[in-house]
Coordinates of C-alpha atoms in Angstrom, one line a residue:
M23 CA -3.3 -3.3 60.5
K24 CA -4.0 -2.0 57.4
R25 CA -5.8 0.3 59.4
R26 CA -3.7 1.4 61.9
S27 CA -1.3 2.4 59.1
R28 CA -3.6 4.3 57.1
N29 CA -4.5 6.4 59.8
T30 CA -0.8 6.5 61.0
S31 CA -0.4 7.7 57.8
V32 CA -2.0 11.1 58.2
E33 CA -0.7 11.8 61.4
A34 CA 3.1 11.6 60.0
S35 CA 2.7 13.4 57.2
A36 CA 0.9 16.2 60.1
N37 CA 4.0 15.6 62.3
T38 CA 6.3 16.8 58.9
G39 CA 4.1 20.0 58.2
L40 CA 3.4 18.5 55.2
P41 CA 0.1 16.9 53.9
S42 CA 0.6 13.7 52.4
V43 CA -0.4 15.5 48.7
I44 CA 2.3 17.2 48.6
L45 CA 4.7 14.2 49.6
D46 CA 3.1 12.3 47.4
S47 CA 4.3 15.5 44.5
L48 CA 7.9 15.4 45.2
T49 CA 10.4 14.5 43.4
I50 CA 12.7 13.1 46.2
G51 CA 11.8 9.9 48.1
V52 CA 10.5 10.7 51.6
I53 CA 10.0 7.9 54.5
C54 CA 8.3 9.1 57.6
T55 CA 8.4 6.6 60.9
D56 CA 7.2 6.8 64.3
D57 CA 9.3 6.9 67.5
N58 CA 10.2 2.8 67.0
G59 CA 11.4 3.3 64.0
R60 CA 8.3 2.0 62.2
I61 CA 7.2 3.4 58.9
Q62 CA 4.2 5.8 59.0
H63 CA 4.2 7.0 55.4
M64 CA 6.6 6.2 52.3
N65 CA 5.8 8.8 49.0
A66 CA 5.7 7.6 45.7
A67 CA 9.1 8.5 44.7
A68 CA 10.3 6.7 48.1
S69 CA 8.1 4.0 46.3
R70 CA 9.7 4.0 43.2
L71 CA 13.1 4.2 44.4
T72 CA 13.1 1.1 47.1
G73 CA 11.0 -0.7 45.1
F74 CA 8.4 -1.0 48.0
A75 CA 4.8 -0.5 47.2
Q76 CA 3.5 2.0 49.4
S77 CA 0.9 0.8 50.8
H78 CA 3.2 -2.7 51.8
A79 CA 5.9 -0.3 53.5
E80 CA 3.8 1.6 56.0
G81 CA 3.7 -0.2 59.5
L82 CA 6.9 -1.7 58.7
S83 CA 10.2 -1.1 60.1
L84 CA 12.8 0.4 58.7
H85 CA 15.0 -2.4 59.7
D86 CA 12.7 -4.5 58.0
L87 CA 13.0 -2.3 54.6
L88 CA 16.3 -2.3 54.4
E89 CA 16.9 -5.9 55.1
K90 CA 15.1 -6.0 52.4
L91 CA 16.6 -4.0 50.3
T92 CA 20.2 -5.0 50.6
D93 CA 22.5 -7.9 50.8
D94 CA 24.8 -5.7 52.5
S95 CA 25.5 -6.4 55.9
Q96 CA 27.4 -2.9 56.6
S97 CA 24.4 -1.2 55.4
T98 CA 21.9 -2.8 57.9
G99 CA 24.6 -2.7 60.9
E100 CA 24.5 1.4 60.1
L101 CA 20.8 1.0 60.7
A102 CA 21.2 0.6 64.6
K103 CA 23.1 4.3 64.3
L104 CA 20.9 5.3 62.2
L105 CA 17.6 5.2 64.8
L106 CA 19.4 5.4 67.6
N107 CA 21.2 9.5 66.4
R108 CA 18.4 11.5 66.6
N109 CA 20.0 14.5 67.3
G110 CA 21.6 15.3 64.1
Q111 CA 21.6 13.7 60.4
T112 CA 23.0 10.4 59.4
S113 CA 23.7 8.7 56.1
I114 CA 23.8 5.5 54.9
L115 CA 24.5 3.3 51.4
A116 CA 21.8 1.1 50.5
H117 CA 22.4 -1.0 47.3
R118 CA 18.8 -2.4 46.2
K119 CA 19.2 -5.4 44.6
Y120 CA 16.3 -6.8 41.9
A121 CA 16.5 -9.7 39.5
E122 CA 19.9 -10.6 40.5
K123 CA 21.2 -7.1 39.5
F124 CA 22.2 -4.4 41.5
L125 CA 21.2 -0.9 41.1
P126 CA 22.5 2.3 41.8
S127 CA 23.1 2.4 46.0
L128 CA 20.7 5.1 47.4
N129 CA 21.4 7.3 50.3
L130 CA 19.4 7.2 53.4
N131 CA 19.6 10.7 55.1
S132 CA 17.8 10.7 58.7
R133 CA 16.8 13.7 61.0
P134 CA 14.7 13.7 64.3
L135 CA 10.6 14.3 64.3
V136 CA 10.0 16.8 66.8
A137 CA 6.8 18.2 68.1
S138 CA 6.0 21.3 68.2
G139 CA 4.4 21.0 71.7
D140 CA 6.7 19.5 74.2
N141 CA 10.1 19.7 72.2
A142 CA 9.4 15.4 72.4
L143 CA 10.4 13.2 69.5
K144 CA 8.3 11.7 67.9
G145 CA 10.0 9.3 64.9
M146 CA 12.6 10.4 61.8
V147 CA 12.1 11.6 58.7
I148 CA 14.4 10.3 56.3
T149 CA 14.9 11.5 52.6
V150 CA 15.8 8.7 49.8
C151 CA 17.4 9.7 46.6
E152 CA 20.2 7.8 44.1
N153 CA 23.6 8.1 44.8
T154 CA 25.0 9.5 41.5
S155 CA 29.0 8.2 41.1
D156 CA 28.9 7.8 37.1
A157 CA 29.7 3.5 37.4
Q158 CA 26.1 3.4 39.6
I159 CA 24.7 5.8 37.3
A160 CA 25.9 2.9 34.2
Q161 CA 24.5 -0.1 36.1
A162 CA 21.4 1.9 36.1
R163 CA 21.4 3.4 32.7
E164 CA 22.0 -0.5 31.9
A165 CA 18.8 -1.7 34.1
L166 CA 16.6 0.9 32.9
D167 CA 17.6 -0.1 29.5
V168 CA 15.5 -3.8 29.1
D169 CA 12.8 -4.5 27.5
A170 CA 10.3 -5.9 29.9
L171 CA 8.6 -8.2 27.6
T172 CA 12.1 -9.7 26.1
G173 CA 14.5 -9.6 28.4
L174 CA 16.5 -8.4 25.3
L175 CA 18.0 -4.2 25.1
N176 CA 15.6 -2.1 24.4
R177 CA 15.1 1.0 21.9
E178 CA 17.0 3.6 24.2
G179 CA 19.5 1.1 24.7
F180 CA 20.4 0.0 21.7
S181 CA 20.8 3.5 20.2
R182 CA 23.0 4.0 22.7
R183 CA 25.4 1.3 21.1
L184 CA 24.6 2.5 18.3
E185 CA 26.3 5.5 19.0
T186 CA 29.5 3.9 20.3
L187 CA 29.8 1.9 17.4
I188 CA 29.8 5.0 14.8
L189 CA 32.3 7.4 16.9
D190 CA 34.8 3.9 16.5
A191 CA 33.6 3.9 12.7
N192 CA 34.9 7.4 12.5
T193 CA 37.6 6.7 14.2
S194 CA 39.3 3.5 13.4
S195 CA 39.2 1.9 9.9
R196 CA 36.3 -0.5 11.1
T197 CA 33.5 -1.4 9.8
H198 CA 30.5 -2.6 11.2
A199 CA 26.8 -3.4 10.2
M200 CA 23.1 -2.6 11.6
L201 CA 20.3 -5.0 10.9
I202 CA 16.6 -4.2 11.4
L203 CA 14.3 -6.9 11.6
D204 CA 10.3 -6.5 11.0
M205 CA 8.0 -9.6 11.0
D206 CA 5.9 -9.7 7.9
Q207 CA 2.5 -9.5 9.1
F208 CA 2.6 -10.0 12.4
K209 CA -0.6 -8.4 12.9
L210 CA -2.5 -11.2 11.6
V211 CA -1.3 -13.1 14.7
N212 CA -2.4 -10.2 17.5
D213 CA -6.3 -10.3 15.0
L214 CA -6.6 -13.7 14.9
S215 CA -5.2 -14.9 18.2
G216 CA -5.1 -12.2 20.7
H217 CA -2.5 -10.3 22.2
L218 CA -1.0 -12.9 24.3
A219 CA -0.8 -14.7 21.4
G220 CA 1.3 -12.0 19.8
D221 CA 3.1 -11.4 23.3
A222 CA 4.0 -15.2 23.5
L223 CA 5.4 -15.2 19.7
L224 CA 7.9 -12.3 20.3
K225 CA 9.3 -13.5 23.3
R226 CA 10.1 -16.8 21.2
L227 CA 11.3 -15.0 18.3
A228 CA 13.5 -12.9 21.3
H229 CA 15.0 -16.1 22.1
Q230 CA 15.1 -18.0 18.7
L231 CA 16.9 -14.8 17.4
A232 CA 19.6 -13.9 19.9
G233 CA 21.1 -17.2 19.1
E234 CA 22.0 -16.5 15.8
I235 CA 24.2 -13.5 16.3
H236 CA 28.0 -14.1 18.0
K237 CA 28.9 -13.4 21.3
G238 CA 29.9 -9.4 21.6
D239 CA 27.6 -8.8 18.8
T240 CA 23.8 -6.8 20.2
I241 CA 20.1 -7.7 19.6
A242 CA 17.3 -5.1 21.2
R243 CA 14.0 -5.2 20.7
L244 CA 13.2 -1.9 18.5
G245 CA 8.9 -2.0 19.6
G246 CA 6.3 -3.7 18.4
D247 CA 7.1 -7.1 16.4
E248 CA 10.9 -5.0 15.4
F249 CA 14.1 -6.2 16.2
G250 CA 17.3 -4.4 15.9
F251 CA 21.3 -6.0 15.6
L252 CA 24.7 -4.8 15.6
L253 CA 27.2 -6.8 14.4
C254 CA 30.7 -5.4 14.8
N255 CA 33.7 -5.8 12.9
L256 CA 31.6 -7.4 9.6
E257 CA 32.0 -6.2 6.3
I258 CA 28.6 -6.2 4.3
D259 CA 28.7 -9.1 2.0
E260 CA 29.1 -11.0 5.5
S261 CA 26.2 -8.9 7.3
M262 CA 23.9 -10.0 4.7
T263 CA 24.8 -13.6 5.2
V264 CA 23.7 -13.2 8.9
A265 CA 20.7 -11.6 8.1
R266 CA 20.0 -14.6 5.4
R267 CA 20.7 -17.0 8.5
L268 CA 18.2 -14.6 10.6
M269 CA 15.1 -14.8 8.2
A270 CA 15.8 -18.5 7.8
A271 CA 15.2 -18.8 11.7
V272 CA 12.3 -17.2 11.5
Q273 CA 10.9 -19.4 9.3
A274 CA 11.7 -21.7 10.9
L275 CA 9.9 -21.1 13.6
Q276 CA 6.5 -23.6 14.5
F277 CA 4.2 -21.3 16.5
T278 CA 1.2 -23.0 16.9
W279 CA -1.7 -21.3 18.9
D280 CA -4.9 -22.8 19.9
G281 CA -4.6 -25.2 17.1
R282 CA -4.0 -22.4 14.2
V283 CA -0.5 -22.5 13.0
Y284 CA 1.4 -19.7 12.1
Q285 CA 3.7 -19.4 8.9
L286 CA 6.0 -17.0 10.0
S287 CA 8.8 -14.6 7.6
A288 CA 10.6 -11.7 7.9
S289 CA 12.5 -8.9 5.8
V290 CA 15.7 -6.8 6.9
G291 CA 17.1 -3.4 6.2
I292 CA 20.8 -3.7 6.6
V293 CA 22.8 -0.2 6.9
P294 CA 26.8 -0.3 6.8
I295 CA 28.6 1.5 9.9
N296 CA 31.8 3.2 8.2
E297 CA 33.1 6.7 8.4
T298 CA 30.0 7.9 6.1
C299 CA 27.8 7.3 9.2
A300 CA 26.5 10.7 11.2
S301 CA 24.3 10.4 13.9
A302 CA 22.6 7.2 15.0
V303 CA 19.3 9.0 14.1
S304 CA 20.7 9.1 10.0
A305 CA 21.6 5.4 10.2
M306 CA 18.2 4.6 11.8
S307 CA 17.0 6.2 9.1
K308 CA 18.6 5.0 6.7
A309 CA 17.7 1.2 7.7
D310 CA 13.7 2.1 7.8
S311 CA 14.2 3.2 4.3
A312 CA 15.9 -0.3 3.6
L313 CA 13.9 -2.4 5.5
Y314 CA 10.3 -1.1 3.3
A315 CA 12.7 -1.6 0.8
A316 CA 12.6 -5.1 1.0
K317 CA 9.1 -5.5 1.8
D318 CA 8.0 -3.8 -0.8
A319 CA 10.2 -5.9 -3.0
G320 CA 7.7 -8.8 -2.1
R321 CA 8.9 -9.5 1.7
N322 CA 10.6 -12.6 3.2
R323 CA 14.1 -10.7 2.3
S324 CA 16.9 -8.4 2.7
H325 CA 17.8 -5.2 1.3
V326 CA 21.6 -2.9 1.4
Y327 CA 21.4 0.8 1.8
T328 CA 23.1 2.0 -0.4
P329 CA 23.5 6.4 -1.0
D330 CA 22.9 5.7 -4.7
D331 CA 20.2 3.8 -4.1
D332 CA 16.8 5.3 -6.6
E333 CA 14.6 3.2 -4.5
L334 CA 15.9 3.7 -1.2
T335 CA 16.2 7.7 -2.0
R336 CA 13.2 7.8 -2.9
R337 CA 11.8 6.1 0.2
H338 CA 13.6 8.8 2.1
S339 CA 12.1 11.8 0.5
E340 CA 8.6 10.5 1.3
M341 CA 9.6 9.7 5.0
E342 CA 10.7 13.5 5.1
W343 CA 7.7 14.6 3.1
A344 CA 5.4 12.4 5.8
G345 CA 7.0 14.3 8.9
R346 CA 6.5 18.1 6.7
I347 CA 2.5 17.1 5.9
A348 CA 2.4 16.6 9.6
N349 CA 3.8 20.1 10.4
A350 CA 1.8 21.6 7.6
F351 CA -0.8 20.9 9.3
D352 CA 0.2 22.2 12.8
K353 CA 1.2 25.4 11.4
G354 CA -1.9 26.2 8.7
Q355 CA 0.4 25.7 5.4
F356 CA -2.1 23.8 3.2
R357 CA -3.9 26.0 0.8
L358 CA -6.4 25.4 -1.6
A359 CA -6.5 26.3 -5.3
A360 CA -9.4 26.2 -8.4
Q361 CA -8.5 25.0 -11.8
A362 CA -11.1 25.8 -14.8
I363 CA -13.5 23.0 -16.6
T364 CA -14.2 24.1 -19.3
P365 CA -17.6 23.7 -21.8
L366 CA -16.5 22.4 -25.1
L367 CA -20.4 21.7 -26.3
G368 CA -22.8 25.1 -25.2
H369 CA -22.9 26.9 -22.2
E370 CA -22.9 26.5 -18.3
K371 CA -24.3 29.0 -16.0
G372 CA -21.6 29.6 -13.6
E373 CA -17.9 28.4 -12.8
H374 CA -17.0 24.6 -12.9
Y375 CA -13.6 24.0 -11.3
E376 CA -11.4 20.9 -9.5
V377 CA -10.7 22.3 -6.2
L378 CA -7.0 21.1 -5.7
I379 CA -4.5 21.2 -2.4
R380 CA -1.4 23.1 -2.3
L381 CA 1.5 23.1 0.5
L382 CA 2.5 26.6 1.0
D383 CA 6.4 26.8 2.2
G384 CA 7.8 30.1 2.4
D385 CA 6.5 32.0 -1.0
K386 CA 6.6 29.2 -2.4
L387 CA 3.6 26.8 -3.5
I388 CA 4.1 22.9 -3.4
A389 CA 1.9 20.7 -6.3
P390 CA 0.7 17.9 -4.7
G391 CA 2.4 15.5 -7.1
N392 CA 5.7 16.0 -4.3
F393 CA 3.6 15.0 -1.1
I394 CA 0.6 13.1 -1.7
P395 CA 3.0 9.8 -2.8
A396 CA 3.9 10.0 1.0
A397 CA 0.6 10.8 2.4
E398 CA -0.5 7.6 0.4
R399 CA 2.5 5.5 2.3
Y400 CA 1.7 6.5 5.4
G401 CA -1.6 6.4 6.0
L402 CA -2.3 10.1 6.0
M403 CA -5.0 10.9 3.1
G404 CA -7.8 10.8 5.1
R405 CA -6.6 13.4 7.0
I406 CA -6.0 15.5 4.0
D407 CA -9.7 14.6 2.7
R408 CA -11.5 15.3 5.3
W409 CA -8.8 18.6 5.7
V410 CA -9.9 19.8 1.9
V411 CA -13.6 18.7 2.5
K412 CA -14.1 21.1 5.4
T413 CA -11.9 23.7 4.6
F414 CA -13.8 24.3 1.2
L415 CA -17.4 23.6 2.5
D416 CA -16.0 26.6 4.8
Y417 CA -15.3 28.6 2.0
L418 CA -18.2 28.3 -0.3
E419 CA -20.3 29.6 3.4
H420 CA -18.4 32.6 4.0
H421 CA -18.8 33.4 0.3
P422 CA -21.8 32.7 -0.3
Q423 CA -21.7 35.2 -3.9
A424 CA -18.9 32.3 -5.0
A425 CA -21.4 29.5 -4.1
D426 CA -23.9 31.1 -5.9
S427 CA -22.3 31.4 -9.1
L428 CA -20.3 28.0 -8.5
C429 CA -22.5 25.3 -11.4
M430 CA -20.1 22.7 -10.5
S431 CA -16.9 21.9 -8.3
S432 CA -14.9 18.4 -8.1
I433 CA -13.3 17.5 -4.9
N434 CA -10.7 14.4 -5.1
L435 CA -10.9 11.7 -2.5
S436 CA -8.5 8.6 -2.2
G437 CA -9.2 5.0 -1.8
P438 CA -9.1 4.7 1.7
S439 CA -11.6 7.1 2.1
L440 CA -14.3 5.0 0.1
V441 CA -13.9 2.4 2.6
D442 CA -13.9 4.2 6.0
E443 CA -17.6 4.5 7.5
D444 CA -16.4 7.4 10.0
F445 CA -15.0 9.2 6.5
R446 CA -18.7 8.4 5.4
L447 CA -20.5 9.6 8.0
F448 CA -18.0 12.6 8.2
L449 CA -19.1 13.5 4.8
I450 CA -22.3 13.3 5.2
E451 CA -22.4 15.3 8.1
Q452 CA -20.7 18.3 6.1
L453 CA -23.0 18.2 3.3
E454 CA -25.9 18.5 5.7
R455 CA -24.7 21.8 6.6
P456 CA -27.9 24.8 6.1
H457 CA -26.2 26.5 3.2
I458 CA -24.3 24.2 1.3
R459 CA -26.0 22.9 -2.0
A460 CA -25.0 19.3 -2.4
E461 CA -25.9 19.1 -6.2
K462 CA -23.4 22.0 -6.7
I463 CA -20.7 19.1 -5.3
C464 CA -18.9 16.5 -7.4
F465 CA -16.3 13.6 -5.6
E466 CA -13.2 12.6 -7.9
V467 CA -12.2 9.1 -7.6
T468 CA -9.5 6.9 -9.2
E469 CA -10.8 4.4 -11.4
T470 CA -8.1 2.0 -9.7
A471 CA -9.5 3.3 -6.3
A472 CA -13.3 2.6 -7.0
I473 CA -12.2 -1.3 -9.0
T474 CA -9.6 -1.9 -6.2
N475 CA -12.7 -1.3 -3.8
F476 CA -15.5 -1.8 -5.7
T477 CA -18.3 -2.9 -3.2
H478 CA -17.2 -0.4 -0.8
A479 CA -16.7 2.5 -3.4
S480 CA -20.4 1.3 -4.6
H481 CA -22.1 1.7 -1.7
F482 CA -20.5 5.0 -0.9
I483 CA -21.2 6.5 -3.9
K484 CA -25.3 5.6 -4.1
T485 CA -25.1 6.9 -0.4
V486 CA -23.5 10.2 -0.7
R487 CA -25.5 10.6 -4.3
Q488 CA -28.4 10.7 -2.5
L489 CA -28.0 13.9 -0.8
G490 CA -27.9 15.6 -4.2
C491 CA -23.9 14.8 -5.0
Q492 CA -22.2 13.9 -8.2
F493 CA -19.4 11.8 -8.7
S494 CA -16.4 11.4 -11.5
L495 CA -14.2 8.7 -11.9
D496 CA -11.0 10.2 -12.7
D497 CA -8.1 8.7 -14.6
F498 CA -10.6 6.7 -16.6
G499 CA -8.7 4.2 -19.1
S500 CA -5.6 3.3 -16.9
G501 CA -7.1 0.2 -16.1
M502 CA -7.5 -3.2 -18.2
S503 CA -11.0 -3.5 -16.8
S504 CA -12.6 -0.2 -17.4
F505 CA -15.1 -0.9 -19.7
G506 CA -16.6 -3.6 -17.6
Y507 CA -17.0 -2.3 -14.5
L508 CA -18.1 1.3 -15.8
R509 CA -21.3 0.2 -16.1
Q510 CA -22.2 -0.9 -12.1
L511 CA -20.4 2.1 -10.8
P512 CA -23.0 5.2 -10.8
V513 CA -21.0 7.4 -11.4
D514 CA -22.1 11.4 -13.7
Y515 CA -18.9 12.0 -15.4
L516 CA -15.5 10.1 -17.0
K517 CA -12.4 11.9 -16.8
I518 CA -10.4 10.9 -19.4
D519 CA -7.1 9.7 -18.4
G520 CA -4.3 12.1 -19.3
V521 CA -2.1 10.1 -20.7
F522 CA -4.1 10.0 -23.4
V523 CA -5.0 13.3 -23.9
R524 CA -1.5 15.0 -24.3
D525 CA -0.6 12.8 -27.2
M526 CA -3.0 12.3 -28.9
E527 CA -2.3 14.8 -31.2
N528 CA 1.2 12.7 -32.8
D529 CA -0.5 8.9 -31.7
Q530 CA -3.2 7.8 -33.6
V531 CA -3.8 5.0 -31.0
H532 CA -3.9 7.6 -27.9
S533 CA -6.5 9.8 -30.0
A534 CA -8.5 6.8 -30.9
M535 CA -8.5 6.1 -27.1
V536 CA -9.7 9.2 -26.4
N537 CA -12.7 8.8 -28.8
A538 CA -13.6 5.5 -27.7
I539 CA -13.9 6.2 -24.0
N540 CA -15.9 9.0 -25.4
E541 CA -18.3 7.6 -27.3
I542 CA -19.0 4.6 -24.9
G543 CA -18.9 6.9 -21.9
H544 CA -21.9 8.8 -24.0
A545 CA -23.4 5.9 -24.6
M546 CA -23.7 5.1 -20.8
G547 CA -26.0 8.8 -20.4
K548 CA -22.2 10.0 -18.5
K549 CA -20.6 13.3 -19.8
T550 CA -17.2 13.2 -20.5
I551 CA -14.0 15.7 -19.1
A552 CA -10.5 15.5 -20.7
E553 CA -7.5 16.6 -18.5
F554 CA -4.4 17.6 -19.5
V555 CA -5.1 19.9 -22.6
A556 CA -1.8 21.7 -23.4
N557 CA -2.2 23.4 -26.3
K558 CA -4.7 25.0 -29.3
Q559 CA -4.3 21.6 -31.3
I560 CA -5.7 19.0 -28.6
L561 CA -8.6 21.3 -27.9
Q562 CA -9.9 21.3 -31.5
K563 CA -9.8 17.4 -31.4
L564 CA -10.9 17.2 -28.4
E565 CA -14.3 19.1 -30.0
I566 CA -14.0 17.5 -33.2
I567 CA -14.5 13.8 -31.0
G568 CA -17.1 15.3 -29.4
V569 CA -16.0 15.6 -26.0
D570 CA -18.4 17.1 -23.3
Y571 CA -15.7 19.2 -21.0
A572 CA -11.6 20.2 -21.4
Q573 CA -9.0 20.8 -18.6
G574 CA -5.4 21.6 -18.7
Y575 CA -2.9 24.8 -18.9
Y576 CA -3.9 25.8 -22.1
L577 CA -7.3 26.8 -20.5
G578 CA -6.1 28.0 -17.0
E579 CA -3.9 27.6 -14.4
P580 CA -5.1 26.7 -10.8
K581 CA -5.6 29.8 -8.6
L582 CA -5.5 30.0 -4.9
L583 CA -9.4 30.1 -3.5
D584 CA -9.4 33.9 -1.6
M585 CA -9.8 33.0 2.0
S586 CA -9.6 36.3 3.6
R587 CA -12.9 36.6 4.3
M588 CA -13.1 33.3 6.4
A589 CA -9.9 34.6 7.9
S590 CA -11.7 37.4 9.3
T591 CA -14.7 35.6 10.4
A592 CA -13.0 33.9 12.6
T593 CA -10.8 36.4 14.2
H594 CA -14.6 37.8 15.3

């Protein structure tokens, strides 16, 4: 049977005048039959609309197909007319049934196939499309709004119901609430027991959480391990009670997989739906901010969004910055600047500076302090580090005179890059360019990043130093274990934390800290750099103490590197 249907499908497509590949590219459904009403070919659109795989449908009679599609005897009765009416076009309505739900009805339109030679009838072509009455469109949308794994509403359906509640809140005095619940450390289940375990847990969670809300309220799986709730006509205090009940239900859930017992918890973000809500997108963004504030506060707790909440304002700002950072990469808005590092003891041949990143927004240059916190929170630092390294080394390659006059350049690396093996390999590849002199490159890592990832940081530094590069420990003195770890970290420079430097002229303790760091650094054979030098008095104190280098706005502001030659070269 399969062989016969495969051969006849070619004939059927030939009879229509269209090859199978073209039929399958159409968005409207097409079914081709032989003279006896047996299906010879069904294109991809017809397969999607009817729910029948093409391989299963070919060889069936139209009667068999229609009986499987619908419980409507009237429609099956119309089939005889469809088969007998070979001189014109006939339409019938088939109500598709799936999972005990009726989907939008189908319009089946037939026309006879006529052979080109003797005008004999060789079968029919039936086109299939959805009937588009409002009620049936709503039914189709409801079917598409179901999450396949849990059977709950999905994100699209949740957003539509949220828009309805927002409209109600803006046209009435009623207040509703939206909750977003996210599992704490759900990734651990997938990592330790596999995705089958994770899926099983999500199904159990869906059932458990659905039992904690009232009839008429909404629960949805928004994606991953995130669930959304819409609570109708509920004040914010009452919604907090519901949130506590949901978190308790998660904790009470006993989940075991292959003998491993998991202790579960969840965090919840809460947003009131009232006349201040502008849109579903805005409400979801606020709920995300509240959720992550709950996680930052220690997990297994809830947080309510309020417009005057400083933490949520900061969080929301960071979310917006994350989008702007991604956009800046796409539009080429990042720039490199250099700030001089001035020797205080003797002279150096050539320039010594720190490479800094800036974001160009119109005519305004935005300092990294505005967007780096967002990049750190949303995992974008690795991409920024790669861009800075590659762009600066490109600059040196295209500006040989600037490379020759360079004594030392410092490039900042983030904590995530220190533990990323792919980044280490990327860095080695970049430094092995034929025209790059690695001994002129110094990488700055913060004391906190180095100590937090001590083993990885030590390995990273040792590996890259073998290529000739140097390392500087930035913000030194900010940690409690600074001196204890210093002996074990193979760095060449200590950059004294600017918190101590900028206040040393008026604070004896800070002045003593600078002096102590300088002496211990020298005792270990390392050079010292003082940052945040803002005036002549601070500079003079540093010279008396014997610090090796100074950096700050008093000595020179950051200046953009001239990339014009790179652009010109790229054009050619």
